[in-house]
Coordinates of C-alpha atoms and ligand atoms in Angstrom, one line a residue:
M336 CA 102.3 88.7 71.6
T337 CA 102.9 89.4 75.3
A338 CA 100.7 91.7 77.0
V339 CA 102.4 93.2 80.0
I340 CA 100.1 95.1 82.5
R341 CA 102.1 97.6 84.3
R342 CA 100.7 99.8 86.8
P343 CA 102.0 103.1 87.6
F344 CA 104.5 103.4 90.5
I345 CA 105.3 99.7 90.2
H346 CA 108.2 98.7 92.3
M347 CA 111.1 97.3 90.6
I348 CA 110.7 93.9 92.5
A349 CA 107.5 93.6 91.8
L350 CA 108.1 94.4 88.3
A351 CA 110.3 91.1 88.2
S352 CA 107.3 89.2 89.7
V353 CA 104.5 90.7 88.0
L354 CA 104.9 89.9 84.6
L355 CA 103.0 87.1 83.6
V356 CA 101.6 84.5 81.8
S357 CA 101.5 83.4 78.4
S358 CA 98.4 81.3 76.9
G359 CA 101.0 78.2 77.2
A360 CA 99.0 75.2 75.9
A361 CA 99.5 72.5 78.6
L362 CA 99.1 75.1 81.3
A363 CA 95.7 76.8 80.6
P364 CA 93.5 76.5 83.3
T365 CA 90.3 74.6 83.1
T366 CA 87.1 76.6 83.5
D367 CA 84.0 75.2 84.6
A368 CA 82.0 78.1 86.3
S369 CA 79.2 75.7 87.6
V370 CA 82.1 73.9 89.4
A371 CA 83.4 77.1 90.9
A372 CA 80.2 78.5 92.3
A373 CA 79.7 75.3 94.5
S374 CA 80.9 74.8 98.0
P375 CA 84.6 74.5 98.7
L376 CA 86.5 71.8 97.0
L377 CA 87.9 69.6 99.2
A378 CA 91.8 68.4 98.5
Y379 CA 91.8 65.2 100.5
E380 CA 95.0 63.6 99.8
A381 CA 98.3 64.7 98.5
R382 CA 101.9 63.7 97.4
L383 CA 105.1 65.8 96.7
A384 CA 108.0 63.3 95.1
G385 CA 111.2 64.0 93.3
D386 CA 114.8 64.9 93.6
D387 CA 116.6 68.0 93.0
A388 CA 116.1 68.0 89.2
R389 CA 112.6 67.4 88.9
G390 CA 109.5 66.9 91.2
R391 CA 105.8 65.7 90.8
L392 CA 103.0 67.1 92.9
V393 CA 99.9 65.0 93.0
I394 CA 96.4 66.3 94.8
S395 CA 93.2 64.3 94.9
F396 CA 90.2 66.6 95.0
D397 CA 86.5 65.5 95.5
R398 CA 85.7 66.9 92.3
R399 CA 87.4 68.6 89.0
P400 CA 89.5 71.5 90.2
D401 CA 89.9 74.7 88.2
F402 CA 93.4 75.6 88.5
A403 CA 96.0 78.1 87.0
I404 CA 99.6 78.1 87.2
H405 CA 102.1 81.1 87.4
Y406 CA 105.7 81.7 88.0
L407 CA 107.3 84.2 90.6
A408 CA 111.1 85.5 90.9
N409 CA 113.2 86.2 93.4
P410 CA 112.9 83.7 94.9
W411 CA 111.8 80.9 92.2
R412 CA 108.4 80.2 92.8
V413 CA 105.5 77.9 91.2
V414 CA 102.0 79.3 92.1
I415 CA 98.8 77.1 91.7
D416 CA 95.9 79.0 91.9
L417 CA 92.5 77.3 92.8
P418 CA 89.3 78.0 93.8
E419 CA 88.0 78.2 97.3
T420 CA 89.6 74.8 98.6
A421 CA 89.3 73.1 102.1
F422 CA 92.6 71.2 102.7
G423 CA 92.3 68.1 104.3
I424 CA 95.6 66.8 103.5
K425 CA 98.2 65.7 105.9
P426 CA 100.9 68.5 106.3
E427 CA 103.8 65.7 106.1
D428 CA 102.5 64.7 102.6
M429 CA 103.6 68.2 101.3
T430 CA 106.7 68.7 102.8
A431 CA 109.2 70.2 100.8
R432 CA 111.8 68.2 99.3
G433 CA 114.3 68.1 96.1
L434 CA 113.9 71.0 94.0
F435 CA 111.4 72.7 96.5
R436 CA 112.5 74.1 99.7
E437 CA 109.1 75.6 100.8
V438 CA 105.8 74.4 100.0
R439 CA 102.7 76.6 101.4
Y440 CA 98.7 76.2 100.9
G441 CA 96.0 77.8 102.1
A442 CA 93.1 80.4 101.6
M443 CA 93.8 83.6 99.6
G444 CA 90.4 85.3 100.6
G445 CA 87.9 86.3 98.1
G446 CA 86.8 82.8 97.5
A447 CA 90.5 81.7 96.4
A448 CA 93.2 79.4 97.6
R449 CA 96.7 78.7 96.7
I450 CA 99.7 76.6 96.6
V451 CA 103.2 78.2 96.5
L452 CA 106.0 75.9 95.8
T453 CA 109.5 77.9 96.4
A454 CA 112.2 76.2 94.4
T455 CA 115.7 75.9 95.0
R456 CA 116.6 76.7 91.4
P457 CA 114.7 78.1 88.3
V458 CA 111.9 75.7 87.6
Q459 CA 109.4 75.0 85.0
V460 CA 106.0 73.2 85.0
T461 CA 106.3 70.5 82.3
L462 CA 102.8 69.0 82.7
A463 CA 99.8 70.2 84.4
D464 CA 96.9 68.0 84.2
V465 CA 93.7 66.9 85.7
Q466 CA 92.6 63.1 85.7
P467 CA 89.8 61.4 87.0
E468 CA 90.4 59.2 90.0
A469 CA 89.6 55.6 89.7
G470 CA 86.4 54.4 91.5
D471 CA 84.5 57.8 91.4
K472 CA 86.8 59.3 94.2
G473 CA 87.2 62.8 92.3
Y474 CA 89.7 64.0 90.3
R475 CA 93.8 64.3 90.7
L476 CA 95.9 67.2 89.8
V477 CA 99.2 66.2 88.7
V478 CA 101.9 68.8 88.2
D479 CA 105.3 67.7 87.1
T480 CA 108.3 70.0 87.4
A481 CA 111.6 70.2 86.1
M482 CA 115.0 72.5 86.6
I483 CA 115.8 75.1 83.9
T484 CA 118.3 77.5 83.2
E485 CA 117.7 80.9 84.7
K486 CA 117.6 82.4 81.3
E487 CA 114.8 80.3 80.3
F488 CA 112.8 81.0 84.0
T489 CA 113.4 84.6 82.8
G490 CA 111.8 83.9 79.3
L491 CA 108.9 82.3 81.2
L492 CA 108.2 85.2 83.1
S493 CA 108.5 87.4 80.2
R494 CA 105.6 85.6 78.7
Q495 CA 103.1 85.3 81.1
T496 CA 100.5 87.9 81.5
W497 CA 99.0 87.4 84.5
T498 CA 99.0 90.2 87.0
A499 CA 99.6 88.4 90.1
S500 CA 97.1 90.4 92.2
V501 CA 95.1 88.9 95.1
S502 CA 91.6 89.1 94.9
P503 CA 90.5 92.7 95.3
R504 CA 89.4 91.8 98.8
A505 CA 89.9 95.3 100.1
A506 CA 88.2 96.9 97.1
D507 CA 85.4 94.7 96.8
A508 CA 84.8 94.2 100.7
S509 CA 81.0 93.0 99.6
D510 CA 80.8 90.6 102.6
R511 CA 81.7 93.7 105.0
P512 CA 79.6 96.3 106.1
A513 CA 80.2 99.5 104.5
A514 CA 82.1 102.2 106.3
V515 CA 79.4 104.5 108.2
D516 CA 80.0 107.2 110.0
D517 CA 78.3 107.0 113.4
G518 CA 80.7 109.3 115.2
K519 CA 81.9 106.4 116.9
F520 CA 85.7 106.0 117.7
V521 CA 86.7 103.1 115.3
I522 CA 89.5 100.7 116.1
A523 CA 90.8 98.1 113.7
I524 CA 91.9 95.0 115.0
D525 CA 94.3 93.1 112.7
P526 CA 95.2 89.6 113.6
G527 CA 98.5 89.0 111.9
H528 CA 98.8 86.3 109.2
G529 CA 96.2 84.0 108.1
G530 CA 95.2 81.4 105.1
I531 CA 98.3 80.2 103.2
D532 CA 100.6 82.7 105.7
A533 CA 100.5 80.5 109.0
G534 CA 103.1 82.6 110.6
A535 CA 105.0 81.2 113.6
S536 CA 104.2 77.9 115.0
G537 CA 104.3 77.0 118.9
A538 CA 107.4 75.4 120.5
T539 CA 105.5 72.6 122.1
T540 CA 101.9 72.2 120.4
N541 CA 102.8 73.3 116.9
T542 CA 99.9 76.0 117.0
P543 CA 100.0 78.4 114.3
E544 CA 100.5 82.1 115.1
K545 CA 97.6 82.8 112.7
D546 CA 95.1 80.9 115.1
V547 CA 96.7 82.8 118.2
T548 CA 96.4 86.0 116.7
L549 CA 92.5 85.5 115.5
A550 CA 91.5 84.1 118.9
F551 CA 93.1 87.0 120.8
A552 CA 91.6 89.6 118.3
R553 CA 88.2 88.2 118.9
E554 CA 88.8 88.5 122.5
L555 CA 89.9 92.0 122.3
A556 CA 87.1 92.9 119.9
G557 CA 84.6 91.8 122.3
I558 CA 86.0 93.8 125.3
L559 CA 86.9 96.8 123.3
G560 CA 83.6 97.0 121.5
K561 CA 81.8 97.2 125.0
Q562 CA 83.7 100.5 125.8
D563 CA 81.6 103.8 125.3
G564 CA 81.6 105.1 121.9
V565 CA 83.9 102.6 120.4
R566 CA 83.3 100.3 117.5
V567 CA 85.8 97.6 116.5
I568 CA 86.4 96.2 113.1
L569 CA 88.5 93.2 112.5
T570 CA 90.6 92.9 109.3
R571 CA 89.9 89.4 109.1
D572 CA 87.4 87.1 110.9
K573 CA 88.4 83.9 109.6
D574 CA 91.4 81.9 108.3
E575 CA 92.1 83.7 105.1
F576 CA 95.2 85.7 103.5
L577 CA 95.1 89.2 103.3
S578 CA 98.1 91.4 102.0
L579 CA 99.8 93.9 104.2
S580 CA 98.4 96.7 102.1
Q581 CA 95.0 94.9 102.2
R582 CA 95.0 95.4 106.2
V583 CA 96.0 98.9 106.1
Q584 CA 93.4 99.8 103.4
L585 CA 90.7 97.8 105.2
A586 CA 91.3 99.8 108.2
R587 CA 91.7 103.1 106.4
N588 CA 88.4 102.2 104.2
G589 CA 86.7 101.5 108.0
G590 CA 87.4 104.8 109.0
A591 CA 89.7 103.6 111.8
K592 CA 91.3 106.0 114.4
L593 CA 93.4 103.4 115.6
F594 CA 95.0 100.2 114.0
I595 CA 96.5 97.3 116.4
S596 CA 98.1 94.5 114.7
L597 CA 98.4 91.1 116.8
H598 CA 101.5 88.8 116.4
A599 CA 103.1 86.2 118.4
D600 CA 106.5 85.4 116.7
T601 CA 109.2 83.1 117.4
L602 CA 112.8 84.0 117.9
K603 CA 116.0 81.8 117.9
Q604 CA 116.5 82.7 121.4
K605 CA 114.1 80.6 123.3
D606 CA 114.6 81.9 126.7
I607 CA 113.3 85.5 125.6
R608 CA 109.8 86.2 126.6
G609 CA 107.1 88.6 127.2
A610 CA 105.3 91.5 125.2
T611 CA 106.6 94.2 122.9
V612 CA 104.9 97.2 121.4
Y613 CA 106.1 98.3 118.0
T614 CA 105.7 101.5 116.0
I615 CA 107.0 102.3 112.6
S616 CA 110.3 103.8 112.0
D617 CA 112.6 104.0 109.0
K618 CA 115.5 102.6 111.4
A619 CA 115.0 99.8 113.5
S620 CA 115.6 100.4 117.2
D621 CA 117.7 97.2 117.5
H622 CA 118.6 94.0 115.7
L623 CA 115.6 92.1 117.0
A624 CA 113.3 94.6 116.0
A625 CA 114.9 94.7 112.6
S626 CA 114.7 90.9 112.1
L627 CA 111.1 90.7 113.2
A628 CA 109.9 93.5 110.8
E629 CA 112.0 91.8 108.0
R630 CA 110.1 88.4 108.8
E631 CA 106.7 90.1 109.0
N632 CA 107.5 91.9 105.6
L633 CA 107.8 88.6 104.2
S634 CA 104.0 87.9 104.4
D635 CA 103.1 88.7 100.9
E636 CA 106.1 86.9 99.4
I637 CA 105.0 83.6 101.1
A638 CA 101.5 84.0 99.7
G639 CA 103.1 84.8 96.2
V640 CA 101.7 88.1 96.2
P641 CA 104.2 90.7 94.4
L642 CA 105.5 93.8 96.5
D643 CA 103.0 96.6 96.5
D644 CA 103.2 99.7 94.3
G645 CA 105.6 102.3 96.0
P646 CA 103.9 104.8 98.2
A647 CA 102.9 107.2 95.6
E648 CA 102.3 110.1 98.1
V649 CA 105.8 110.0 99.8
A650 CA 106.9 113.3 98.0
D651 CA 103.5 115.1 99.2
I652 CA 104.1 117.8 102.1
L653 CA 100.9 117.5 103.6
I654 CA 101.1 113.5 103.8
D655 CA 104.2 114.2 105.4
L656 CA 102.9 116.2 107.7
T657 CA 100.1 113.8 108.7
R658 CA 102.5 110.8 108.8
R659 CA 104.6 112.7 111.6
E660 CA 101.5 113.7 113.5
T661 CA 100.3 110.2 113.1
Q662 CA 103.5 108.9 114.4
V663 CA 103.2 111.1 117.8
F664 CA 100.1 109.5 118.3
S665 CA 101.2 105.8 117.8
V666 CA 104.0 106.4 120.1
N667 CA 101.7 107.7 123.0
L668 CA 99.5 104.8 122.2
A669 CA 102.6 102.3 122.6
R670 CA 103.5 104.1 125.8
S671 CA 100.0 103.6 127.0
V672 CA 99.9 100.1 126.3
V673 CA 103.4 99.4 128.1
S674 CA 102.4 101.4 131.2
S675 CA 99.1 99.5 131.2
F676 CA 101.0 96.0 131.0
E677 CA 103.8 97.0 133.6
G678 CA 103.5 94.9 136.8
Q679 CA 100.9 92.8 135.3
I680 CA 102.0 91.3 132.1
A681 CA 105.4 89.7 131.3
L682 CA 107.0 92.2 129.0
I683 CA 110.8 92.1 127.3
N684 CA 113.3 94.4 128.1
N685 CA 112.8 97.7 126.4
P686 CA 109.1 96.7 125.5
H687 CA 108.7 99.7 123.2
R688 CA 110.4 99.0 120.3
H689 CA 110.5 100.5 116.5
A690 CA 111.3 99.1 113.1
G691 CA 109.8 99.2 109.3
F692 CA 106.9 97.1 109.6
R693 CA 105.0 97.5 106.6
V694 CA 101.5 96.9 108.0
L695 CA 102.1 100.0 110.3
Q696 CA 102.6 102.2 107.2
A697 CA 99.1 104.2 107.0
P698 CA 100.0 107.7 107.1
D699 CA 96.7 108.8 108.5
V700 CA 95.7 106.1 111.4
P701 CA 98.0 105.6 114.5
S702 CA 99.2 102.0 114.3
V703 CA 101.0 99.6 116.7
L704 CA 102.0 96.2 116.2
L705 CA 101.7 94.0 119.4
E706 CA 103.6 91.0 119.9
L707 CA 101.6 89.6 122.4
G708 CA 104.6 87.1 123.6
F709 CA 106.8 84.5 121.8
L710 CA 105.6 81.1 120.5
S711 CA 109.1 80.0 120.5
N712 CA 109.2 80.0 124.4
P713 CA 107.0 77.4 126.3
E714 CA 105.8 79.4 128.7
D715 CA 104.9 82.1 126.8
E716 CA 103.1 79.6 124.3
K717 CA 101.2 78.2 127.1
Q718 CA 99.8 81.6 128.1
L719 CA 99.0 82.6 124.6
L720 CA 96.8 79.4 124.5
D721 CA 95.1 80.2 127.8
P722 CA 91.8 82.0 127.6
A723 CA 92.1 83.6 130.9
W724 CA 95.4 85.0 130.0
R725 CA 94.0 86.3 126.8
R726 CA 91.1 87.9 128.7
K727 CA 93.6 89.6 130.9
V728 CA 95.7 90.9 128.4
A729 CA 92.8 92.2 126.3
E730 CA 91.6 93.9 129.2
R731 CA 95.0 95.6 129.8
I732 CA 95.1 96.7 126.1
A733 CA 91.5 98.0 126.6
A734 CA 92.4 100.1 129.6
A735 CA 95.4 101.5 127.5
V736 CA 93.1 102.5 124.7
S737 CA 90.6 104.3 127.0
Q738 CA 93.7 106.1 128.6
Y739 CA 94.7 107.1 125.2
R740 CA 91.7 108.4 124.5
A741 CA 91.1 110.3 127.5
T742 CA 94.5 112.1 127.5
V743 CA 96.1 111.8 124.0
V744 CA 93.1 112.2 121.6
A745 CA 91.1 114.6 124.1
N746 CA 94.1 117.0 124.1
G747 CA 95.1 117.1 120.6
G748 CA 93.0 114.8 118.3
Ligands
ZN1297 ZN1 103.8 87.4 113.1

C-alpha cells in the first residue's frame, strides 16, 4: 500500500525522514488550483495552545488555504506545507510551548511556505481542518496534535509517501537568467539563511541574520559587479529558503569561479567580535569553528528538509584531484581576504579557520564562508547594521578578490 520513493545514494538519516505519507483521510490536503495561482495567502492571526501532551495550532488566513501535513524524524517534527504565504502574525503568538520546543515558519522558495513544529516527544496530528471564520474574515486552519509512542510515530513515517523534497528551485530556476558563458569571471554571492530559516538574531535589535546577510550581499554584489570582467550572481535576492545543496548547485549552474557565503552568527561568548574567514575541511581547526559549522549545517533540518543524498562521486579519483586543487584556491582567497581586512576591519584571533561547512562542498568552485561579525556582540551588531560599514567591508572584499584574480588565478587558473 505504501509507496516508498527511494533515490539512489540516499543517506541513512535522510531515509528515516524521507519516507512519507499516506492517504490519511483527515489529513488529506485540500486542493484548489484557482486559489493557489493568486497572490500570496495572508496569515493574519495565530494561536498555539496546549500542554506537554497535546497542542492546538490555529491560524487565520484571508482566504481558504491549501495545506498538506507530513512528519519528519530526528527530531520529531510536524511539517505543514502551504502555498506562498505572507506571515503577518505576531511571533509571540507562535511561541513554542508544551509539546513543542520550537516553531518556525516562512518562505520555502518556489512559491511555497512551511510551518515546522518540533516536538519534545513523538507526536501525531489528530485533526487538521479548515473552517470559515465568522463574519467573512477568511478561513482558519486548525491543527490538533497529541503525543504518541515512538512505535506509533515510526508507523506514521512508514505510511507516508511524501518525498520531503523542497521545491526544485535550483533545477527549475525559471525566474533566473540561464547561465551564459560570456567569458566573464562569475562570482556567486550567497546570503546565508532565508525564509523559514532566519539564522541568528541581533543581541540588541533582534534583527535576523537572514536580513543582515541579504543587505550585505546586495552591497557586495554592487561593488564587485563594477569590476572589469566580473559578473555576480546571488543565490537568493529575497527572503526565501534555499537548502545548502541548492546554494552550491546554483553557483555551479551559474558557472561560478568563486563562491562567497555570508553569515553573521551568534556565540555564547558575547565579548568575541570581528570577522572570520572559513574554508572547508574534514577536521575543524578549533572548537569554535566546529560548533559554528555544526549550527550552519542545521539549516536544512530547521526547514524540514531531509539531508541530501551523499556525495555520489567521492570515490572518483578525478573529482578528488579537482577537490584538492579547488581547496588550494579557496585557501588563497581566504588569505587574500584576511590580509585585505588587516588593520581596516576588526578580525577575531586566527581569522582564517576551517571546518566542515556543507555549503562549501562544491568540488570545483573555490569557496569561502565569511562570518562578517557576530550578532551576539552589541558593537559588531551595530556595525553590521550600518550601511557605511557594510560598504567599507564590501570594498575590502572586492580588493581581496581582485588581488586573488591578479595573482592566484593568473598564475594557475
Ligand atoms: Zn549563519
